[in-house]
XYZ file of N, CA and C in Angstrom:
237
model
N 96.618 38.585 69.157
C 96.804 37.654 70.246
C 97.941 38.111 71.145
N 97.799 37.827 72.411
C 98.870 38.079 73.361
C 99.243 36.727 73.964
N 100.521 36.385 73.808
C 100.979 35.075 74.262
C 101.039 35.059 75.794
N 101.158 33.859 76.348
C 101.262 33.763 77.799
C 102.544 34.411 78.308
N 103.621 34.309 77.506
C 104.877 34.963 77.903
C 104.732 36.482 77.940
N 104.027 37.036 76.940
C 103.792 38.476 76.909
C 102.895 38.901 78.076
N 101.916 38.107 78.411
C 101.058 38.408 79.565
C 101.916 38.509 80.828
N 102.814 37.567 81.005
C 103.688 37.562 82.181
C 104.576 38.807 82.196
N 105.054 39.233 81.027
C 105.911 40.425 80.966
C 105.114 41.690 81.290
N 103.872 41.764 80.830
C 103.027 42.921 81.159
C 102.825 42.980 82.678
N 102.488 41.848 83.270
C 102.266 41.807 84.715
C 103.556 42.143 85.476
N 104.679 41.694 84.982
C 105.970 42.025 85.604
C 106.177 43.526 85.608
N 105.883 44.190 84.491
C 106.019 45.650 84.417
C 105.055 46.344 85.378
N 103.835 45.845 85.484
C 102.856 46.461 86.370
C 103.285 46.376 87.826
N 103.952 45.311 88.194
C 104.443 45.170 89.566
C 105.839 45.775 89.749
N 106.379 46.332 88.674
C 107.748 46.916 88.711
C 108.734 45.919 89.277
N 108.701 44.739 88.687
C 109.502 43.611 89.142
C 110.501 43.236 88.071
N 111.376 42.307 88.407
C 112.288 41.772 87.393
C 112.100 40.260 87.281
N 110.994 39.750 87.812
C 110.717 38.318 87.775
C 109.257 38.109 87.358
N 109.064 37.733 86.116
C 107.703 37.611 85.600
C 106.962 36.432 86.207
N 107.646 35.374 86.569
C 106.982 34.181 87.141
C 106.400 34.514 88.516
N 107.215 35.138 89.370
C 106.757 35.511 90.705
C 105.642 36.563 90.630
N 105.798 37.518 89.741
C 104.775 38.566 89.602
C 103.452 37.972 89.136
N 103.505 37.038 88.187
C 102.284 36.416 87.679
C 101.623 35.557 88.761
N 102.438 34.881 89.553
C 101.889 34.090 90.650
C 101.162 34.996 91.657
N 101.795 36.114 91.989
C 101.194 37.087 92.896
C 99.889 37.632 92.325
N 99.897 37.972 91.032
C 98.712 38.478 90.358
C 97.575 37.436 90.403
N 97.890 36.199 90.061
C 96.893 35.149 90.013
C 96.307 34.838 91.403
N 97.131 34.958 92.447
C 96.634 34.743 93.800
C 95.638 35.827 94.175
N 95.898 37.071 93.715
C 95.024 38.177 94.080
C 93.778 38.279 93.187
N 93.975 38.092 91.871
C 92.885 38.344 90.917
C 92.371 37.100 90.198
N 93.024 35.975 90.374
C 92.660 34.768 89.598
C 91.208 34.375 89.766
N 90.660 34.517 90.949
C 89.277 34.080 91.144
C 88.272 35.024 90.476
N 88.658 36.277 90.244
C 87.715 37.221 89.649
C 87.914 37.409 88.147
N 89.133 37.294 87.642
C 89.369 37.510 86.202
C 89.906 36.279 85.496
N 90.233 35.248 86.228
C 90.861 34.077 85.628
C 92.363 34.176 85.714
N 93.013 33.063 85.595
C 94.477 33.026 85.702
C 95.114 33.517 84.402
N 96.105 34.367 84.576
C 96.848 34.925 83.444
C 98.138 34.173 83.257
N 98.699 34.277 82.068
C 100.002 33.680 81.773
C 99.953 32.185 81.561
N 98.752 31.661 81.320
C 98.632 30.204 81.138
C 98.305 29.831 79.696
N 97.622 30.720 78.965
C 97.306 30.448 77.570
C 97.180 31.753 76.813
N 97.431 31.705 75.529
C 97.285 32.892 74.684
C 95.818 33.298 74.620
N 95.583 34.590 74.427
C 94.210 35.095 74.280
C 94.227 36.348 73.424
N 93.063 36.763 73.011
C 92.983 37.998 72.218
C 93.380 39.171 73.096
N 93.997 40.167 72.466
C 94.413 41.362 73.201
C 93.241 42.024 73.900
N 92.068 42.075 73.219
C 90.922 42.732 73.814
C 90.403 41.967 75.032
N 90.484 40.638 75.000
C 90.071 39.834 76.153
C 91.019 40.087 77.344
N 92.294 40.146 77.058
C 93.279 40.439 78.092
C 93.011 41.839 78.685
N 92.760 42.803 77.806
C 92.469 44.172 78.267
C 91.227 44.238 79.137
N 90.159 43.528 78.738
C 88.927 43.511 79.554
C 89.193 42.938 80.930
N 89.983 41.894 80.973
C 90.303 41.272 82.289
C 91.126 42.226 83.149
N 92.078 42.906 82.505
C 92.940 43.815 83.270
C 92.170 45.041 83.772
N 91.097 45.408 83.085
C 90.258 46.520 83.554
C 89.613 46.227 84.893
N 89.445 44.949 85.195
C 88.781 44.546 86.448
C 89.746 44.525 87.635
N 91.006 44.868 87.403
C 91.998 44.864 88.468
C 92.145 46.276 89.036
N 93.017 46.423 90.014
C 93.251 47.734 90.648
C 94.307 48.551 89.906
N 94.879 48.026 88.837
C 95.902 48.769 88.107
C 95.253 49.859 87.254
N 95.893 51.001 87.185
C 95.389 52.107 86.376
C 95.409 51.714 84.896
N 94.349 52.042 84.195
C 94.245 51.695 82.763
C 95.411 52.230 81.963
N 95.859 53.428 82.261
C 96.973 54.008 81.516
C 98.246 53.210 81.688
N 98.492 52.685 82.884
C 99.690 51.867 83.127
C 99.587 50.530 82.397
N 98.383 49.952 82.404
C 98.176 48.679 81.704
C 98.398 48.893 80.205
N 97.808 49.951 79.655
C 97.958 50.247 78.239
C 99.422 50.445 77.863
N 100.159 51.161 78.693
C 101.568 51.432 78.436
C 102.366 50.123 78.461
N 102.130 49.301 79.469
C 102.858 48.018 79.583
C 102.537 47.117 78.386
N 101.268 47.068 78.002
C 100.885 46.253 76.846
C 101.575 46.739 75.570
N 101.646 48.054 75.399
C 102.282 48.640 74.224
C 103.771 48.319 74.222
N 104.435 48.444 75.378
C 105.865 48.188 75.467
C 106.178 46.713 75.164
N 105.341 45.810 75.632
C 105.601 44.362 75.478
C 105.215 43.867 74.100
N 104.053 44.300 73.603
C 103.545 43.733 72.349
C 103.789 44.623 71.129
N 104.029 45.915 71.369
C 104.183 46.836 70.263
C 102.849 47.295 69.661
N 101.749 46.868 70.285
C 100.416 47.227 69.814
C 99.651 47.962 70.914
N 98.770 48.858 70.491
C 98.004 49.655 71.427
C 96.579 49.132 71.541
N 96.054 49.162 72.766
C 94.658 48.813 73.030
C 94.116 49.884 73.964
N 93.008 50.498 73.568
C 92.363 51.524 74.393
C 91.422 50.811 75.363
N 91.804 50.679 76.620
C 91.010 49.957 77.590
C 89.672 50.640 77.865
N 89.632 51.944 77.742
C 88.386 52.648 78.022
C 87.305 52.361 76.994
N 87.709 51.912 75.813
C 86.732 51.608 74.771
C 86.226 50.166 74.856
N 86.808 49.396 75.740
C 86.391 47.986 75.871
C 85.204 47.822 76.776
């Protein structure tokens, strides 16, 4: 599982920001209608990964941010 706080931290890293709340708000405004809102409830890591694959972020950057925040690896290409 990836907690909502961890989701916000991943998104903060992807935006190269120091404010996870603002970054998550920006993310949800851009992608919320297509992938659902992030940072609101815990979800399985694979579900989070599948949603992130539908964004414009490079899979390798998403994988790296997820690994840094959660300490666990998910191969987005296999999802």
